[in-house]
Coordinates of C-alpha atoms and ligand atoms in Angstrom, one line a residue:
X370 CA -23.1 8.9 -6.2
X371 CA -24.7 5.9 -5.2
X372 CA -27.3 3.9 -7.6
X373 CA -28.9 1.7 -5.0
X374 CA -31.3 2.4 -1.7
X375 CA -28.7 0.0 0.1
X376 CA -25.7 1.3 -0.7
X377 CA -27.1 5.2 0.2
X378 CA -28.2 3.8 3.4
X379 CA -25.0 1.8 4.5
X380 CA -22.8 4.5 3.5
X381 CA -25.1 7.1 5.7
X382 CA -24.7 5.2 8.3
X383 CA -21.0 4.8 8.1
X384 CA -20.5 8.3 7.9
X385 CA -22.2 8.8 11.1
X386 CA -20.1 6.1 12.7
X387 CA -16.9 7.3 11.7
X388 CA -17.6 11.1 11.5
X389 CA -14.8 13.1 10.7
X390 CA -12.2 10.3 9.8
X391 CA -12.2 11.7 6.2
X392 CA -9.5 9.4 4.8
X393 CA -12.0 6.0 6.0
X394 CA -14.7 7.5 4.5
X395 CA -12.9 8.1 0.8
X396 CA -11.9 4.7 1.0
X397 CA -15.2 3.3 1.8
X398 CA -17.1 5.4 -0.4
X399 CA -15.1 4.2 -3.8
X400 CA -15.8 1.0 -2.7
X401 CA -19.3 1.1 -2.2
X402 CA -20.1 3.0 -5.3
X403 CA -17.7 0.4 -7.2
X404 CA -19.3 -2.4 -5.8
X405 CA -22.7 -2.1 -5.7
X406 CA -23.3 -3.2 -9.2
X407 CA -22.3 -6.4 -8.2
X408 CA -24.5 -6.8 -5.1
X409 CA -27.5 -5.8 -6.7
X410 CA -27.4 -8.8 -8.8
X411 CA -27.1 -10.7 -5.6
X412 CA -30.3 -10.5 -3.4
X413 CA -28.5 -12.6 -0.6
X414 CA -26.0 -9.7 -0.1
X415 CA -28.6 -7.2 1.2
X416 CA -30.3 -10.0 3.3
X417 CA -27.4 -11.0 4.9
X418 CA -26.1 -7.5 5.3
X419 CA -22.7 -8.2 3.9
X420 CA -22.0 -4.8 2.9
X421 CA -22.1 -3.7 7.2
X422 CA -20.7 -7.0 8.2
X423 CA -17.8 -6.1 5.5
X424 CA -17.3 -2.6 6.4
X425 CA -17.2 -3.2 10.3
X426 CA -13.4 -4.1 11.2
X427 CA -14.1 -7.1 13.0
X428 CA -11.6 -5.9 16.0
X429 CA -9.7 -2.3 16.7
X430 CA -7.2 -1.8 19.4
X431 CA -5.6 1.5 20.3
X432 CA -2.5 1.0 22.9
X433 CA 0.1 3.5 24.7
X434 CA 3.4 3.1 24.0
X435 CA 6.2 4.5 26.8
X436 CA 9.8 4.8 25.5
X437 CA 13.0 6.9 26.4
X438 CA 14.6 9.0 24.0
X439 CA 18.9 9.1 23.9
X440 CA 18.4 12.6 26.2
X441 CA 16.8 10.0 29.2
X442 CA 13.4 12.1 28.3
X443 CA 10.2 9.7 28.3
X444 CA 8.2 9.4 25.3
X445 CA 4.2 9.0 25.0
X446 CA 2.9 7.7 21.2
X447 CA 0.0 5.8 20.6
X448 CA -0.1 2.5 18.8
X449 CA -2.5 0.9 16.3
X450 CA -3.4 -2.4 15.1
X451 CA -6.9 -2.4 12.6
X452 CA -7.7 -6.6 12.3
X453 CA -10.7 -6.1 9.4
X454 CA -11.6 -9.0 8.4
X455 CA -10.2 -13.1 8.5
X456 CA -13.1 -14.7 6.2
X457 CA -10.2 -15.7 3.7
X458 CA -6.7 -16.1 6.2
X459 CA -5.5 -14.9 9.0
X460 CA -5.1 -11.0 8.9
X461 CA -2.1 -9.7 7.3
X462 CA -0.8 -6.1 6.3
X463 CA 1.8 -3.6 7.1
X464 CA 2.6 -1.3 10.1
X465 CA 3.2 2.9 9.8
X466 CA 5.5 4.7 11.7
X467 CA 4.1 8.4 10.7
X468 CA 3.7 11.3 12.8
X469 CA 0.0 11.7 11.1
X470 CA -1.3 8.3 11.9
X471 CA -4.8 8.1 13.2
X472 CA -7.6 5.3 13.5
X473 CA -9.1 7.1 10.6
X474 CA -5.6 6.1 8.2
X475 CA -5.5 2.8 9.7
X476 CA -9.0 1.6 9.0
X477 CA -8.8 3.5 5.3
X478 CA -5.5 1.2 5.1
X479 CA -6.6 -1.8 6.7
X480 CA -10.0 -2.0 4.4
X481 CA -7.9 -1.6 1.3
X482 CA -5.6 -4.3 2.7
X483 CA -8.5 -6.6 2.7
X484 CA -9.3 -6.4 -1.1
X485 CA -5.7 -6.2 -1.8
X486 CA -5.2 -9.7 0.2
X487 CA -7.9 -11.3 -1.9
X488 CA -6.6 -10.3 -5.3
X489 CA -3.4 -12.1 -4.8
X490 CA -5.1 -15.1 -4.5
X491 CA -2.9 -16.3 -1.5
X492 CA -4.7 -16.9 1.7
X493 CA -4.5 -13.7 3.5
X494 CA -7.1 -11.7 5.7
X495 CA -6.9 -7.7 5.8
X496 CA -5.2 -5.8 8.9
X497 CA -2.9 -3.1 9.3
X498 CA -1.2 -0.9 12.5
X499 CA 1.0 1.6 13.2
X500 CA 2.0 4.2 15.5
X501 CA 2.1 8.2 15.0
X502 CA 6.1 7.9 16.5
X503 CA 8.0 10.1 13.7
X504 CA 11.4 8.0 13.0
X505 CA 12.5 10.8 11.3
X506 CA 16.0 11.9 13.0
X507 CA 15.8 8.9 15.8
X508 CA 18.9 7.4 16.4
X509 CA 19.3 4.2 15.8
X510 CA 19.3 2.5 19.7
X511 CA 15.8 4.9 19.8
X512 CA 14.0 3.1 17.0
X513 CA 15.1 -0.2 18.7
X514 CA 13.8 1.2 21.7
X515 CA 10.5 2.8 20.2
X516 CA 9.7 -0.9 18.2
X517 CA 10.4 -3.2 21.5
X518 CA 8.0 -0.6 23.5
X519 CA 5.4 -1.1 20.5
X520 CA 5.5 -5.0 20.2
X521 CA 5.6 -5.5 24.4
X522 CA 1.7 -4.6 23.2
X523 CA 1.3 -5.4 20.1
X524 CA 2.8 -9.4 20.6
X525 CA -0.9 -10.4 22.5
X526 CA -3.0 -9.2 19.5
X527 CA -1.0 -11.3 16.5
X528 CA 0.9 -14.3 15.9
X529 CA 2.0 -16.8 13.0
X530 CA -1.9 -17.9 12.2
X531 CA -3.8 -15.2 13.9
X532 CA -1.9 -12.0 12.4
X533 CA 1.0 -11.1 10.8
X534 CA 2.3 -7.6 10.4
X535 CA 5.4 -6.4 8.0
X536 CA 6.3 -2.9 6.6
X537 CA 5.1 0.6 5.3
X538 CA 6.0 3.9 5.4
X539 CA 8.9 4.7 8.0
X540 CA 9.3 0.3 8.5
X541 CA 11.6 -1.4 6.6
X542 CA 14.1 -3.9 7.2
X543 CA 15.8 -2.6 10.5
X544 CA 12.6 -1.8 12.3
X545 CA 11.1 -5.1 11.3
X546 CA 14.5 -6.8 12.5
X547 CA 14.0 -5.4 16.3
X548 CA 9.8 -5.7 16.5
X549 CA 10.7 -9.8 15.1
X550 CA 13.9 -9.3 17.7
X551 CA 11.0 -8.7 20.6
X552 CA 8.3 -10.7 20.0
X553 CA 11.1 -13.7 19.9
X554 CA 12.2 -12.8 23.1
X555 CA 8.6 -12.3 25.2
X556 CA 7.2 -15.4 23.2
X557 CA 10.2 -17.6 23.4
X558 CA 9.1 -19.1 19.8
X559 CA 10.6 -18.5 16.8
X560 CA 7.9 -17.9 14.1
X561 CA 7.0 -16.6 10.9
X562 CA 5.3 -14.2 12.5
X563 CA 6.6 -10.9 10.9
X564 CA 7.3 -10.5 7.1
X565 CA 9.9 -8.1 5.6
X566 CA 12.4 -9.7 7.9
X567 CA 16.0 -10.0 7.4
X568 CA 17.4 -12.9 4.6
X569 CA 19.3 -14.8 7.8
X570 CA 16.6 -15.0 9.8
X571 CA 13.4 -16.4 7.2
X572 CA 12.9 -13.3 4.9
X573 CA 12.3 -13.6 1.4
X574 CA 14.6 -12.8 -1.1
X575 CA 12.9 -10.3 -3.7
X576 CA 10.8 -8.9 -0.7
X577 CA 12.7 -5.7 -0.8
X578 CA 11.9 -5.5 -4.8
X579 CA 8.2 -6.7 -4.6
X580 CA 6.2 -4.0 -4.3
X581 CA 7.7 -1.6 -6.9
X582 CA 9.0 -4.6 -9.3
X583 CA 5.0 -5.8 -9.0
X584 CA 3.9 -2.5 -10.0
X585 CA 5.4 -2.5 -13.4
X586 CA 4.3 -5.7 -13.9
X587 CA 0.7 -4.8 -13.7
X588 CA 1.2 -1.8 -15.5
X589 CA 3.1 -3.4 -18.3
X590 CA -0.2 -5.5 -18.7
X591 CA -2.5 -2.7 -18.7
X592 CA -0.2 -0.8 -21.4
X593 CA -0.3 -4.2 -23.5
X594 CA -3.6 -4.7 -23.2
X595 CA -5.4 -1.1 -23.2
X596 CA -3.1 1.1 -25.4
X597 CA -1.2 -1.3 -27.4
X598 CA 2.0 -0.3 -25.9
X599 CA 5.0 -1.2 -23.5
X600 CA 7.9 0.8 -21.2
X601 CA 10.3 1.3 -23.7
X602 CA 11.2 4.6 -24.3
X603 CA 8.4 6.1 -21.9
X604 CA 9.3 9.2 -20.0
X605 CA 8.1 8.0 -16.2
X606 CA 8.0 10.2 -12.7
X607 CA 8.1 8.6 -9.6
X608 CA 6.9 10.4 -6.8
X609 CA 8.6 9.1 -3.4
X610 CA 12.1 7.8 -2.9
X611 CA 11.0 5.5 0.0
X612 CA 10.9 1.6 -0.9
X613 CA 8.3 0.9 -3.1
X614 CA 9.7 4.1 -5.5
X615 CA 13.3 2.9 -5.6
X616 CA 12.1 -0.4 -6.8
X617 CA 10.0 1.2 -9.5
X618 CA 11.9 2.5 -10.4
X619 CA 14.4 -0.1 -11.4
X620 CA 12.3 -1.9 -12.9
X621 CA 10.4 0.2 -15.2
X622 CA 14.4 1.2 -16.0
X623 CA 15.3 -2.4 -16.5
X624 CA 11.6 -3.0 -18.9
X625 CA 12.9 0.5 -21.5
X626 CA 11.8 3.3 -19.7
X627 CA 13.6 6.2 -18.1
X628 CA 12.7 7.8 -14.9
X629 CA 13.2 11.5 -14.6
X630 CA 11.9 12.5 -11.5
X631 CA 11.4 11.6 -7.6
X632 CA 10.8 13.0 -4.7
X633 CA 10.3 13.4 -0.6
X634 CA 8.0 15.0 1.4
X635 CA 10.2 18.5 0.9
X636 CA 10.8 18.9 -2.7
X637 CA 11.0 16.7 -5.9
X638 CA 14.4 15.8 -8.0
X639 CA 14.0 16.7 -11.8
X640 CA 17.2 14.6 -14.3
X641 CA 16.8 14.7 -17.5
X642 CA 19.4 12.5 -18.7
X643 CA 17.6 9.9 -16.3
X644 CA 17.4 9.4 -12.3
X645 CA 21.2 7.6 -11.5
X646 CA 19.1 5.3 -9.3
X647 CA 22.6 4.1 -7.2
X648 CA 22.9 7.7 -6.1
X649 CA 19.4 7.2 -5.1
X650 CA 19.9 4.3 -3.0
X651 CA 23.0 5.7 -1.6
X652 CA 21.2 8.7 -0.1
X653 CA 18.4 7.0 0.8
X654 CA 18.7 3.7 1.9
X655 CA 22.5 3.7 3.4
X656 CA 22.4 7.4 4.8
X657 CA 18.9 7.8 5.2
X658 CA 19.4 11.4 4.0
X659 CA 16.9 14.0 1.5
X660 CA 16.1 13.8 -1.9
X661 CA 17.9 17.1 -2.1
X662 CA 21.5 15.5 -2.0
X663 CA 20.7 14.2 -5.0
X664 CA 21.9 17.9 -6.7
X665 CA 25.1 17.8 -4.9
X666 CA 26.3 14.6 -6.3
X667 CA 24.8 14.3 -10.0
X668 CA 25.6 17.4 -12.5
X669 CA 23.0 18.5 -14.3
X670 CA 19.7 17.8 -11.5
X671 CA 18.1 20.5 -10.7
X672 CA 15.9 20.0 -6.7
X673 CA 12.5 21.9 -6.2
X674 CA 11.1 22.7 -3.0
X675 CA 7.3 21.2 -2.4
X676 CA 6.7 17.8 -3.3
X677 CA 3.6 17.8 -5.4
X678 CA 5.3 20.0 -8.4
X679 CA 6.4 17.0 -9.4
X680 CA 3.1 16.6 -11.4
X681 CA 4.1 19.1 -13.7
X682 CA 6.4 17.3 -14.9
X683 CA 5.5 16.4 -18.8
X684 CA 5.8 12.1 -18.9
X685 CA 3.9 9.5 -20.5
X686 CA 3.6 7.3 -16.9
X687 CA 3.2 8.8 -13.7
X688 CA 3.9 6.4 -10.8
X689 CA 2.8 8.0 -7.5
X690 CA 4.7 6.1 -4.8
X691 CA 4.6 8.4 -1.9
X692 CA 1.6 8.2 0.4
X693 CA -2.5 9.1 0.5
X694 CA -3.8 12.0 -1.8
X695 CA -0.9 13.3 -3.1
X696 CA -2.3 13.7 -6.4
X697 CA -5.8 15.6 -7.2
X698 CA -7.9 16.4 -10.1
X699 CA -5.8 19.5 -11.2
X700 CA -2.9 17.7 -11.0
X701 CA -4.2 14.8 -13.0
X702 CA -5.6 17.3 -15.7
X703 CA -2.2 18.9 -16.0
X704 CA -0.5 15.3 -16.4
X705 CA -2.8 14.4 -19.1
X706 CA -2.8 18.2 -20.8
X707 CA 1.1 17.3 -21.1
X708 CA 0.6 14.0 -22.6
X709 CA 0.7 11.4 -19.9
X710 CA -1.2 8.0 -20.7
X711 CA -1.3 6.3 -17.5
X712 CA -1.1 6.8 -13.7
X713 CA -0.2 3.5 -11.6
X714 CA -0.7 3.7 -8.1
X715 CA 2.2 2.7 -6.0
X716 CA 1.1 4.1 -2.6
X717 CA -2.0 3.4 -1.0
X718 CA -5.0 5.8 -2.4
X719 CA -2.4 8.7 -4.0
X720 CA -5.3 9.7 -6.2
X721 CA -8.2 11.6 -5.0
X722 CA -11.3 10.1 -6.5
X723 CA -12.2 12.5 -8.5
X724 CA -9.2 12.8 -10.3
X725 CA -9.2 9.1 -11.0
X726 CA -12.7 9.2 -12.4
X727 CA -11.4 11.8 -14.5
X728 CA -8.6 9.6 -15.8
X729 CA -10.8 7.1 -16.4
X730 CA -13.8 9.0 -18.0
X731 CA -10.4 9.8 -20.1
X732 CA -9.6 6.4 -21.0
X733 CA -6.4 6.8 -19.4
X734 CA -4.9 3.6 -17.7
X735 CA -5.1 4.0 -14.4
X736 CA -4.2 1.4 -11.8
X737 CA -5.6 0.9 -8.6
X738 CA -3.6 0.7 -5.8
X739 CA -5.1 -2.3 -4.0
X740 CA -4.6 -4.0 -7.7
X741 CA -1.1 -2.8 -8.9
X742 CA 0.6 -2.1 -5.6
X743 CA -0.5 -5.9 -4.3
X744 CA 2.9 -7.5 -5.1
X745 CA 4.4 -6.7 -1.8
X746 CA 1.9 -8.4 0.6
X747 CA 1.9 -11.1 -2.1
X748 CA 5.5 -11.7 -1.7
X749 CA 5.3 -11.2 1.8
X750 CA 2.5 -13.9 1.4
X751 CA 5.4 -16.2 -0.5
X752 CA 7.3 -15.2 2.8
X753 CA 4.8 -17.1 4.7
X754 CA 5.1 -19.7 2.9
X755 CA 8.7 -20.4 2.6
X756 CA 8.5 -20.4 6.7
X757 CA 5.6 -23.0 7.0
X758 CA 7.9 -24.9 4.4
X759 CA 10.8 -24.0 6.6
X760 CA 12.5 -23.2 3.4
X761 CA 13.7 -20.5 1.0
X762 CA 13.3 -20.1 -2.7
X763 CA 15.5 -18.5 -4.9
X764 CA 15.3 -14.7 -5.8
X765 CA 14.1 -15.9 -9.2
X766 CA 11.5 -18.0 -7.8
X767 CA 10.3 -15.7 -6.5
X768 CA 10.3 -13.3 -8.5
X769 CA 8.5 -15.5 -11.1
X770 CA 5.7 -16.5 -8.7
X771 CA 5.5 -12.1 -8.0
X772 CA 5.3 -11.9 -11.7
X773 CA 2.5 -14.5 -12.2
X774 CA 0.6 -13.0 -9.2
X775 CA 0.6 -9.9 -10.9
X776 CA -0.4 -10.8 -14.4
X777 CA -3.4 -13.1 -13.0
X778 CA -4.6 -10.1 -10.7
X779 CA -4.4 -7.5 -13.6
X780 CA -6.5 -9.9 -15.6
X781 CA -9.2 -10.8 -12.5
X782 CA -9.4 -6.7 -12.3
X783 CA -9.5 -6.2 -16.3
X784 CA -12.5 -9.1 -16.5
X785 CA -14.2 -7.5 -13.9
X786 CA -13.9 -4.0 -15.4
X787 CA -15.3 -5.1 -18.7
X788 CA -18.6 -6.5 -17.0
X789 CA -19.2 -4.1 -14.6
X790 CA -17.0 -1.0 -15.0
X791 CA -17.8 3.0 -16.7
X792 CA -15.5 1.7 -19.3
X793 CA -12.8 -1.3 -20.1
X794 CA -10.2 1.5 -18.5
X795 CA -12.2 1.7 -15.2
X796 CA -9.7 -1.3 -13.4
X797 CA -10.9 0.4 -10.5
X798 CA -14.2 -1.2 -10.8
X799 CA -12.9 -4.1 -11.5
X800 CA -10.4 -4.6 -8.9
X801 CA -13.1 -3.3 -6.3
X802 CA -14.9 -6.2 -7.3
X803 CA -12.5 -9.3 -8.6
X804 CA -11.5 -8.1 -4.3
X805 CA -14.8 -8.6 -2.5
X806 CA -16.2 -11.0 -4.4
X807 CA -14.1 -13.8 -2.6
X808 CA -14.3 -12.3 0.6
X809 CA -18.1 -11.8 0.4
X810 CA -18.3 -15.6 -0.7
X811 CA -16.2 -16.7 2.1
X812 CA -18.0 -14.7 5.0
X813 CA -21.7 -16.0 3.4
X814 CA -20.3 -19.3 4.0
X815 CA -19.2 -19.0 7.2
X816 CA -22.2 -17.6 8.5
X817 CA -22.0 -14.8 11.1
Ligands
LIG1443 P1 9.0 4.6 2.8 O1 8.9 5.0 4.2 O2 10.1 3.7 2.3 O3 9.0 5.8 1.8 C1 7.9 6.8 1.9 C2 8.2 7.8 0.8 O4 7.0 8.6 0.7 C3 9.3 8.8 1.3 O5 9.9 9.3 0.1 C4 8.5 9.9 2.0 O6 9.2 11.1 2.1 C5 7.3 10.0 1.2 N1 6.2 10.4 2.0 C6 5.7 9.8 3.1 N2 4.7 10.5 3.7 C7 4.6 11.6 2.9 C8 3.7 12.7 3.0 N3 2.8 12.8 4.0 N4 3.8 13.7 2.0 C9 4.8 13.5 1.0 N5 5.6 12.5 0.9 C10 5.5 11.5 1.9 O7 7.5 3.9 2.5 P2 7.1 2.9 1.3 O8 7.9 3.2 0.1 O9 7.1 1.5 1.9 O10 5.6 3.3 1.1 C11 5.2 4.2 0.2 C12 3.7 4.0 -0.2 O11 3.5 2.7 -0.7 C13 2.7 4.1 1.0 O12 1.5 4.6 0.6 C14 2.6 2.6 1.5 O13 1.4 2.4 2.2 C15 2.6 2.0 0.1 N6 2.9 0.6 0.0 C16 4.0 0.0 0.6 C17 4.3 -1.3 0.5 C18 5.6 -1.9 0.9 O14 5.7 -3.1 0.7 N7 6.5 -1.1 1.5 C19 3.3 -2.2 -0.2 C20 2.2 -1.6 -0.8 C21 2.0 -0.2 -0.6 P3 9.9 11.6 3.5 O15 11.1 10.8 3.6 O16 10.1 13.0 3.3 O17 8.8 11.3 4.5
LIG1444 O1 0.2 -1.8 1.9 C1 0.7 -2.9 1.8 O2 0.2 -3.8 1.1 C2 1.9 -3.1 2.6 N1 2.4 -2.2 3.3 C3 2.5 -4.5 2.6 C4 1.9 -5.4 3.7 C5 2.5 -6.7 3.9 O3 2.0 -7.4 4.7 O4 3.5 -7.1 3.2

């Protein structure tokens, strides 16, 4: 519910824009509603009309994209590439490979990416892209063929200092390899124009690690600071098994706690003596196989079909790490009816709103995606860096800079949340806010 004419008008009007892309219009409507505090303190806001100007991606492009599958059969998926906003870098944010990507997923992701960006405090506009191509069961000379047919688009629309893309779901390491591979070949420049890429060709050590290893950083500051507490000895689910969950899960392993549970899109893993995180990897990062494998190799695991059981699961910190809405208000009731004391987003917008505003109405810690799941594009910002430098850091550098990053970020979110949030547990607030205000600054400044 909305508190100000302005904000009930914009959002009206957005809604008719964009009708029907239901996943934009979350996005944008927690925003608003978290924000609006804030710009009606700030008469300059509404006069300028920040709030449109903010919420209009400043370009959209939608592009075909032809390839030829290992039978000789042609291919038709469409491409994506959402460049929100530049008013504080150039624009920066992953790409999806996901048979259910739309333009309504890729503006929901690329206006998150924006606040995201500005919480690091790196230099970093908001964009994001992707394609609905399913790499599920491609072979490997098919994904190359799939990502060079992408970028022969896709290279006109970024570059080093304009826009640079990296991973999400379904791109990791190989498919950033062969889009980088491309772009190197139809621009004849070798730039830092990709993040994620591989360590011998200007990656980032600890880039792989960021986003899950930055997660329990944050959280570890909003345990400390909100319930007095730490990892140690903390029963944790993960849902996902993708990249950010792996890494989530060794870390909040390495800081005392012990993961019991993950999952894929088919069914969830249950250990109790703790998730054997190797056998994890093996499955899915060297054999790209199912979660399910899991039961065949560890004694002891039991495997459930459906992914979202996994909520009933008794922990005390749930870390969904999977992908959009894949946790709702029932779920988040049942998780804190079993004793759970904090959700920390991993994936971008797992939590429904109203099951967030239940958690928080709660006062239990829950972090925000665009806060506690910014250490990847912050370490993919450190990638940047290291190429301008045209040098590399070492993993513990790294690391130590992520770390920082995240600490400073949980604290912008937790200042904000005390002056303007439901509660000092409503970081959503806060982040909303420590986010725009930097980007609303910048693009008042710059005039239109
Ligand atoms: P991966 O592709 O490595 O892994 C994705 C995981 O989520 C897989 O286990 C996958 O299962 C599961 N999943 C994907 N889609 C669905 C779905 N529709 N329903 C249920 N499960 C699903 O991706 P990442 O780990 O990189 O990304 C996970 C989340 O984290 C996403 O929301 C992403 O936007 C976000 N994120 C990623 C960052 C990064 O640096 N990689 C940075 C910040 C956020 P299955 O194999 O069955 O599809
Ligand atoms: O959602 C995200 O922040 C990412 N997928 C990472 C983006 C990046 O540019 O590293």
């Amino acid at each position: 519910m909305f508190k100000t004419e302005y904000a009930k008008r914009v959002y009206a009007e957005l809604e008719k824009k964009n009708a029907g892309e239901k996943e934009f219009l979350q996005a944008a409507k927690e925003i608003v509603e978290s924000i609006e505090g804030y710009i009606a303190k700030n008469p300059k806001m509404e006069q300028q009309k920040i709030l449109e100007r903010f919420l209009e991606p400043e370009r959209f492009v939608q592009f075909k994209v032809v390839w030829v599958d290992d039978k000789g059969e042609f291919q038709v998926n469409r491409g994506f590439r959402v460049q929100y906003n530049s008013a504080i870098g150039p624009y920066k944010g992953g790409l999806r490979l996901h048979p259910s990507v739309n333009a309504s997923i890729i503006k929901f992701l690329g206006l998150e990416q924006v606040l995201k960006n500005s919480l690091t405090t790196l230099p970093m506009g908001g964009g994001k892209g992707g394609s609905d191509f399913d790499p599920k069961g491609k072979s490997d000379n098919e994904i190359m063929r799939f990502c060079q047919s992408f970028m022969t688009e896709l290279y006109r629309h970024i570059g080093p200092d304009t826009d640079v893309p990296a991973g999400d779901i379904g791109v990791g390491g190989r498919e950033i390899g062969f889009l980088f591979g491309q772009y190197k070949r139809i621009r004849d420049e070798f730039t830092g124009v990709l993040t994620g890429k591989g360590l011998t060709y200007g990656g980032s050590l600890a880039r792989t690690q960021a986003t899950g290893y930055g997660l329990c950083y944050y959280a570890q500051e909003a345990l400390k600071a909100l319930k007095n507490t730490s990892f140690a000895g903390k029963t944790v689910v993960i849902s996902g098994s993708g990249n950010v969950a792996i890494y989530a899960n060794e870390k909040a392993t390495s800081l005392g706690g012990k993961v019991v549970a993950m999952s894929d899109s088919n069914g969830y893993i249950y250990d109790k003596n703790g998730i054997n995180l190797d056998v994890v990897k093996q499955i899915k990062e060297v054999e790209r196989g199912r979660i399910k494998e899991y039961v065949e190799r560890v004694k002891g695991a039991e495997y459930h079909e459906g992914c979202r059981g996994i909520w009933s699961i008794k922990c005390d910190i749930a870390m969904p790490c999977a992908t959009q809405n894949e946790l709702n208000l029932e779920e988040a009731k049942t998780l804190v009816k079993n004793g759970c004391i904090a959700v920390c987003e991993g994936a971008n917008m797992p939590t429904e709103l109203e099951a967030a505003k239940y958690l928080i109405e709660n006062k239990i810690i829950f972090t925000p995606a665009k806060a506690s799941n910014a250490g990847g594009v912050a370490t993919s910002g450190l990638e940047m860096s290291q190429n301008s430098l045209r040098l590399s850091w070492s993993f513990e550098e790294v690391d130590q800079r992520l770390h920082d990053i995240m600490v400073n970020i949980f604290n912008a979110s937790y200042k904000e949340a005390k002056e303007y949030g439901s509660n000092d547990f409503d970081l959503l607030t806060g982040a909303n806010i420590a986010g725009f205000k930097k980007v609303a600054e910048a693009m008042l400044a710059q005039g239109i």
